[in-house]
Short mmCIF file of C-alpha atoms in Angstrom, two decimals:
data_model
loop_
_atom_site.label_atom_id
_atom_site.label_comp_id
_atom_site.label_asym_id
_atom_site.label_seq_id
_atom_site.Cartn_x
_atom_site.Cartn_y
_atom_site.Cartn_z
CA ILE H 1 85.73 110.14 109.37
CA ASP H 2 82.81 111.58 107.44
CA SER H 3 81.15 108.24 106.85
CA ALA H 4 81.44 106.99 110.44
CA LEU H 5 78.31 105.73 112.08
CA GLU H 6 77.32 107.30 115.36
CA VAL H 7 75.46 105.01 117.73
CA PHE H 8 73.78 106.29 120.85
CA ILE H 9 72.89 103.72 123.48
CA LEU H 10 70.17 104.41 125.99
CA CYS H 11 70.01 102.11 128.99
CA MET H 12 67.47 101.83 131.72
CA THR H 13 69.70 101.55 134.79
CA LYS H 14 67.03 101.49 137.51
CA GLY H 15 69.30 103.65 139.64
CA GLU H 16 72.35 101.41 139.15
CA ARG H 17 75.68 102.73 137.89
CA VAL H 18 76.90 101.47 134.50
CA ASP H 19 80.57 101.81 135.44
CA THR H 20 80.34 99.03 138.05
CA TYR H 21 81.54 95.52 137.39
CA VAL H 22 79.50 92.45 136.69
CA ALA H 23 80.43 88.78 136.30
CA VAL H 24 79.56 87.57 132.82
CA GLU H 25 78.51 83.93 132.58
CA GLY H 26 81.30 81.74 131.26
CA SER H 27 84.01 84.34 131.89
CA LEU H 28 86.71 84.17 134.56
CA PHE H 29 86.82 87.94 134.82
CA ALA H 30 84.37 90.65 135.77
CA GLU H 31 83.60 93.32 133.18
CA ARG H 32 82.23 96.79 133.44
CA ILE H 33 78.51 96.94 132.68
CA CYS H 34 79.01 99.74 130.15
CA ASP H 35 81.59 97.60 128.26
CA VAL H 36 79.19 94.63 128.14
CA VAL H 37 76.35 96.86 126.89
CA LEU H 38 78.65 98.42 124.29
CA GLU H 39 79.82 95.03 123.00
CA TYR H 40 76.29 93.67 122.66
CA SER H 41 75.09 96.89 121.05
CA MET H 42 77.89 96.98 118.49
CA THR H 43 77.28 93.32 117.63
CA ALA H 44 73.60 94.09 117.08
CA VAL H 45 74.44 97.13 114.90
CA GLU H 46 76.90 95.06 112.86
CA LYS H 47 74.22 92.40 112.22
CA VAL H 48 71.72 95.05 111.10
CA ILE H 49 74.24 96.67 108.73
CA THR H 50 75.31 93.30 107.31
CA ALA H 51 71.68 92.27 106.72
CA ALA H 52 70.92 95.63 105.08
CA ALA H 53 73.97 95.37 102.79
CA SER H 54 72.97 91.85 101.79
CA LYS H 55 69.39 92.94 101.05
CA MET H 56 70.66 95.91 99.01
CA ARG H 57 72.88 93.55 96.97
CA ASN H 58 69.94 91.21 96.37
CA VAL H 59 67.71 94.10 95.22
CA HIS H 60 70.51 95.37 92.95
CA LEU H 61 70.97 91.92 91.35
CA TRP H 62 67.22 91.46 90.89
CA LYS H 63 66.90 94.81 89.11
CA ARG H 64 70.13 94.45 87.11
CA LEU H 65 69.18 91.04 85.72
CA GLY H 66 65.46 91.80 85.61
CA SER H 67 63.71 95.13 85.00
CA GLU H 68 66.92 97.10 84.29
CA PHE H 69 68.60 94.41 82.17
CA ALA H 70 70.73 95.65 79.29
CA THR H 71 72.39 93.38 76.75
CA THR H 72 75.52 95.52 77.03
CA PHE H 73 75.88 94.58 80.70
CA PRO H 74 78.64 91.97 81.12
CA LEU H 75 76.79 88.91 82.33
CA SER H 76 78.23 85.88 84.05
CA GLU H 77 76.83 82.68 85.50
CA VAL H 78 78.32 83.75 88.82
CA LEU H 79 75.87 86.68 88.99
CA MET H 80 73.01 84.42 88.00
CA ASP H 81 74.00 81.88 90.68
CA GLU H 82 74.15 84.70 93.23
CA LEU H 83 70.63 85.75 92.21
CA ARG H 84 69.38 82.17 92.57
CA GLN H 85 70.79 81.99 96.10
CA CYS H 86 68.99 85.13 97.26
CA CYS H 87 65.49 84.30 96.06
CA HIS H 88 62.69 81.85 96.65
CA HIS H 89 62.33 78.88 94.23
CA ILE H 90 59.17 77.11 93.16
CA ASP H 91 59.73 73.93 91.14
CA MET H 92 57.07 74.06 88.43
CA MET H 93 57.49 70.43 87.40
CA ASP H 94 56.47 69.36 90.92
CA ILE H 95 53.44 71.66 90.95
CA GLU H 96 52.11 71.01 87.44
CA PRO H 97 52.32 67.36 86.26
CA ARG H 98 51.17 68.29 82.73
CA LEU H 99 54.22 70.50 82.35
CA GLN H 100 56.50 67.62 83.25
CA ALA H 101 54.73 65.38 80.72
CA LEU H 102 55.12 68.02 78.00
CA LEU H 103 58.75 68.85 78.72
CA THR H 104 59.95 65.28 79.13
CA GLU H 105 58.11 63.93 76.10
CA GLU H 106 60.33 61.15 74.76
CA THR H 107 58.94 60.83 71.26
CA ASN H 108 58.97 64.56 70.47
CA GLU H 109 55.67 64.15 68.61
CA LEU H 110 54.84 67.82 68.97
CA GLN H 111 58.11 68.91 67.30
CA ILE H 112 58.31 72.01 69.52
CA PRO H 113 61.12 74.33 68.34
CA TRP H 114 62.35 75.24 71.84
CA ASP H 115 65.27 77.39 70.65
CA GLU H 116 62.89 79.53 68.59
CA ILE H 117 60.46 79.83 71.48
CA PHE H 118 63.17 81.11 73.80
CA LYS H 119 64.51 83.51 71.15
CA SER H 120 60.99 84.90 70.72
CA PHE H 121 61.00 86.10 74.32
CA ASP H 122 63.65 88.67 73.39
CA ARG H 123 61.41 90.03 70.64
CA SER H 124 58.68 90.81 73.17
CA PRO H 125 58.76 93.96 75.31
CA MET H 126 57.28 91.90 78.19
CA PHE H 127 60.23 89.48 78.50
CA HIS H 128 63.90 88.98 78.03
CA CYS H 129 65.80 85.73 77.92
CA ILE H 130 69.35 85.02 79.09
CA ARG H 131 71.05 81.89 77.80
CA PHE H 132 73.99 80.00 79.31
CA ASP H 133 75.55 77.11 77.37
CA ARG H 134 77.29 74.46 79.45
CA GLY H 135 78.31 71.70 77.08
CA GLU H 136 75.32 69.40 76.61
CA GLU H 137 73.28 71.49 79.04
CA ILE H 138 71.54 74.78 78.25
CA ASN H 139 70.16 77.13 80.89
CA TRP H 140 67.54 79.69 79.85
CA VAL H 141 66.52 82.34 82.33
CA VAL H 142 63.40 84.17 81.18
CA TYR H 143 62.37 87.37 82.96
CA SER H 144 58.72 88.48 82.94
CA ARG H 145 58.32 92.24 83.32
CA GLU H 146 54.60 91.91 84.04
CA TYR H 147 55.06 89.63 87.06
CA ASP H 148 58.66 90.65 87.96
CA ILE H 149 59.74 87.01 88.16
CA PHE H 150 62.35 84.79 86.54
CA ILE H 151 61.70 81.39 85.02
CA ASP H 152 64.85 79.28 85.32
CA ILE H 153 64.91 76.42 82.79
CA VAL H 154 67.64 73.82 82.35
CA SER H 155 67.61 71.38 79.44
CA GLU H 156 69.91 68.67 78.16
CA GLN H 157 70.43 67.82 74.51
CA SER H 158 69.41 64.26 73.77
CA SER H 159 70.86 61.97 71.12
CA SER H 160 68.59 63.62 68.56
CA MET H 161 69.81 67.15 67.81
CA THR H 162 66.25 68.54 67.84
CA GLN H 163 65.09 66.89 71.03
CA LYS H 164 65.66 68.38 74.46
CA HIS H 165 65.04 66.92 77.89
CA PHE H 166 64.14 69.50 80.49
CA ARG H 167 65.65 68.80 83.89
CA ARG H 168 64.38 71.83 85.77
CA VAL H 169 61.77 74.55 85.43
CA ARG H 170 61.64 76.86 88.44
CA LEU H 171 60.07 80.19 89.22
CA LEU H 172 62.50 82.51 90.96
CA LEU H 173 60.71 84.95 93.25
CA GLU H 174 62.00 87.76 95.41
CA ASP H 175 61.85 86.72 99.05
CA ASN H 176 59.60 89.63 99.97
CA PHE H 177 56.91 88.59 97.48
CA GLY H 178 53.76 86.85 98.59
CA GLU H 179 55.09 83.69 96.94
CA GLN H 180 51.87 81.76 97.05
CA ASN H 181 49.77 84.49 95.45
CA ILE H 182 52.15 85.32 92.59
CA ALA H 183 52.70 81.64 91.79
CA LYS H 184 48.98 80.94 91.70
CA LYS H 185 48.39 84.01 89.53
CA CYS H 186 51.09 82.92 87.07
CA ILE H 187 49.84 79.34 86.88
CA ARG H 188 46.25 80.41 86.20
CA SER H 189 47.23 82.88 83.46
#
């Protein structure tokens, strides 16, 4: 097979033969040392390959929904949920109390046109916004090209058609980011 993986195992035998038998703890039978080494080695290789494939999928999702996003790409909430599972979350409403006060404002005195604000992200070359409607709940996922992060926002429509209650505002960060530094930089900006 052209795509087969060749694994070479080097063992320090200290003068011992690898074709001798050894009793493995918890087993009723003795096994050849070379078979035990092969089994452990193949398990380790399988774990490395599985981890690499998972990381490659995560990087692909991050780019596909972020920096390489195209409106022609068929988008589903399943992909977005997969992205959420592979990244680090920072709940902004826990970190910044003023944000929670602004987004949960009961009286809607400020009359903030949230739909227009989210639509304006798509008009900027620095952002794009993905919207998922789920009945009374709306999920906006805003991507910032400058910081290479997602802002995941979930709102619920209140009794007033113009008023929204925001349930969640989270930063989604790649796991390999210095989460603390990027979050602090974003908050201060």
